[in-house]
Amino acid sequence: MNPDALYERIGALGFRRWYERQLIESHLWFATCFLAIILVAAGLELLTLENGVRDFAFDAALIVGGCALGWHSWRRYVRLMVVAEAIGAQASCGACQHYGFRCVSLERRRIRACCPKCGNQWLLDDPFAAAAS
Ligand SMILES: [Zn+2]
């Protein structure tokens, strides 16, 4: 996801719903990572040459596939959480402390937010700069 897609998604859903979905999706990736760890453990437990090369290759593929799925889902989990945290930390209005905002525009990779309560506007830092580090 890039700032343009983020701007459109928050604008379409609203901040609170976007934030909620971000957390749900990230935790689904976390659960997937946990299942991948179980897959790797099962593959390691089954890994033996006693049942032939074909079973050994299947168990090895289980381990490799579990590692790949675990790594991918962990990266997705972390990235979604970092972006949600970076946006969520900037979601409070500086004037009235209201939590949440509406998107006004996208200015050089930064979202201009507007407080729905008092109309105060501010620029959000690029969350992908935080996610990249
Ligand atoms: Zn406000």
Short mmCIF file of C-alpha atoms and ligand atoms in Angstrom, two decimals:
data_model
loop_
_atom_site.label_atom_id
_atom_site.label_comp_id
_atom_site.label_asym_id
_atom_site.label_seq_id
_atom_site.Cartn_x
_atom_site.Cartn_y
_atom_site.Cartn_z
CA MET A 1 0.00 0.00 0.00
CA ASN A 2 1.23 3.49 -0.84
CA PRO A 3 0.09 6.94 0.43
CA ASP A 4 -2.39 7.31 -2.45
CA ALA A 5 -4.07 3.99 -1.64
CA LEU A 6 -3.99 4.79 2.07
CA TYR A 7 -5.61 8.17 1.47
CA GLU A 8 -8.36 6.61 -0.65
CA ARG A 9 -8.97 3.79 1.83
CA ILE A 10 -9.19 6.06 4.90
CA GLY A 11 -11.31 8.50 2.92
CA ALA A 12 -13.72 5.76 1.83
CA LEU A 13 -14.02 4.00 5.19
CA GLY A 14 -13.40 6.81 7.66
CA PHE A 15 -10.52 6.72 10.13
CA ARG A 16 -12.11 4.63 12.87
CA ARG A 17 -13.39 1.89 10.53
CA TRP A 18 -10.07 1.85 8.63
CA TYR A 19 -8.14 1.54 11.91
CA GLU A 20 -10.40 -1.30 13.09
CA ARG A 21 -9.98 -3.19 9.81
CA GLN A 22 -6.23 -2.61 9.88
CA LEU A 23 -6.02 -4.24 13.32
CA ILE A 24 -8.30 -7.14 12.31
CA GLU A 25 -6.31 -7.83 9.15
CA SER A 26 -2.98 -7.62 10.97
CA HIS A 27 -4.13 -10.06 13.64
CA LEU A 28 -5.33 -12.49 10.96
CA TRP A 29 -1.80 -12.40 9.57
CA PHE A 30 -0.48 -12.97 13.09
CA ALA A 31 -2.73 -16.03 13.46
CA THR A 32 -1.49 -17.24 10.06
CA CYS A 33 2.08 -16.86 11.30
CA PHE A 34 1.24 -18.95 14.35
CA LEU A 35 -0.28 -21.68 12.16
CA ALA A 36 2.83 -21.60 9.98
CA ILE A 37 4.98 -22.21 13.06
CA ILE A 38 2.82 -25.25 13.87
CA LEU A 39 3.28 -26.42 10.26
CA VAL A 40 7.07 -26.16 10.62
CA ALA A 41 7.00 -27.99 13.95
CA ALA A 42 4.86 -30.77 12.45
CA GLY A 43 7.23 -31.03 9.48
CA LEU A 44 10.23 -31.28 11.79
CA GLU A 45 8.50 -33.93 13.87
CA LEU A 46 7.64 -36.01 10.78
CA LEU A 47 10.98 -35.53 9.03
CA THR A 48 12.65 -38.92 8.66
CA LEU A 49 14.07 -41.12 5.91
CA GLU A 50 12.46 -44.30 7.34
CA ASN A 51 9.37 -43.96 5.11
CA GLY A 52 11.25 -43.28 1.89
CA VAL A 53 12.50 -40.31 -0.04
CA ARG A 54 9.00 -39.27 -1.17
CA ASP A 55 7.77 -38.79 2.44
CA PHE A 56 11.02 -37.06 3.32
CA ALA A 57 10.56 -34.63 0.42
CA PHE A 58 6.96 -33.94 1.49
CA ASP A 59 8.00 -33.25 5.09
CA ALA A 60 10.87 -31.03 3.92
CA ALA A 61 8.43 -29.14 1.66
CA LEU A 62 6.13 -28.71 4.68
CA ILE A 63 8.99 -27.13 6.62
CA VAL A 64 10.12 -24.87 3.77
CA GLY A 65 6.52 -23.85 2.99
CA GLY A 66 5.80 -23.19 6.66
CA CYS A 67 8.93 -21.04 6.97
CA ALA A 68 8.00 -19.04 3.85
CA LEU A 69 4.40 -18.57 4.98
CA GLY A 70 5.51 -17.67 8.51
CA TRP A 71 8.01 -15.09 7.29
CA HIS A 72 5.53 -13.52 4.84
CA SER A 73 2.70 -13.37 7.37
CA TRP A 74 5.02 -11.94 10.07
CA ARG A 75 6.18 -9.18 7.70
CA ARG A 76 2.55 -8.36 6.78
CA TYR A 77 1.55 -8.30 10.46
CA VAL A 78 4.37 -5.95 11.41
CA ARG A 79 3.83 -3.63 8.44
CA LEU A 80 0.08 -3.31 9.03
CA MET A 81 0.61 -2.66 12.74
CA VAL A 82 3.36 -0.08 12.16
CA VAL A 83 1.19 1.86 9.67
CA ALA A 84 -1.84 1.66 12.00
CA GLU A 85 0.26 2.85 14.95
CA ALA A 86 1.86 5.67 12.92
CA ILE A 87 -1.53 6.97 11.75
CA GLY A 88 -3.28 6.29 15.06
CA ALA A 89 -0.66 8.28 16.99
CA GLN A 90 -1.44 11.33 14.83
CA ALA A 91 -5.23 10.95 14.88
CA SER A 92 -5.93 13.29 17.79
CA CYS A 93 -6.90 16.87 17.02
CA GLY A 94 -4.38 19.32 18.46
CA ALA A 95 -7.09 21.89 19.18
CA CYS A 96 -9.85 19.87 20.88
CA GLN A 97 -8.23 16.41 21.46
CA HIS A 98 -10.99 14.66 19.48
CA TYR A 99 -9.75 11.22 18.32
CA GLY A 100 -10.33 10.63 14.63
CA PHE A 101 -10.27 12.70 11.47
CA ARG A 102 -11.57 13.06 7.95
CA CYS A 103 -9.21 13.15 4.97
CA VAL A 104 -9.10 16.48 3.15
CA SER A 105 -6.32 16.01 0.59
CA LEU A 106 -3.00 14.33 -0.14
CA GLU A 107 -0.05 16.71 -0.18
CA ARG A 108 3.36 15.31 -1.17
CA ARG A 109 2.77 11.84 0.37
CA ARG A 110 1.18 13.38 3.47
CA ILE A 111 -2.51 13.27 4.31
CA ARG A 112 -4.17 16.54 5.32
CA ALA A 113 -6.58 15.63 8.12
CA CYS A 114 -9.57 17.60 9.34
CA CYS A 115 -11.17 17.31 12.77
CA PRO A 116 -14.88 16.50 12.35
CA LYS A 117 -15.65 18.25 15.64
CA CYS A 118 -13.90 21.64 15.38
CA GLY A 119 -12.63 21.81 11.77
CA ASN A 120 -8.95 22.09 12.73
CA GLN A 121 -6.61 20.77 10.01
CA TRP A 122 -3.18 19.18 10.25
CA LEU A 123 -0.75 17.13 8.13
CA LEU A 124 -0.04 13.50 8.99
CA ASP A 125 3.53 12.25 8.65
CA ASP A 126 4.13 9.58 6.00
CA PRO A 127 3.47 6.27 7.80
CA PHE A 128 5.46 4.32 5.22
CA ALA A 129 8.65 6.07 6.29
CA ALA A 130 8.13 4.48 9.74
CA ALA A 131 7.19 1.11 8.18
CA ALA A 132 10.33 1.05 6.02
CA SER A 133 12.69 1.36 8.99
ZN ZN B 1 -10.77 19.31 16.87
#
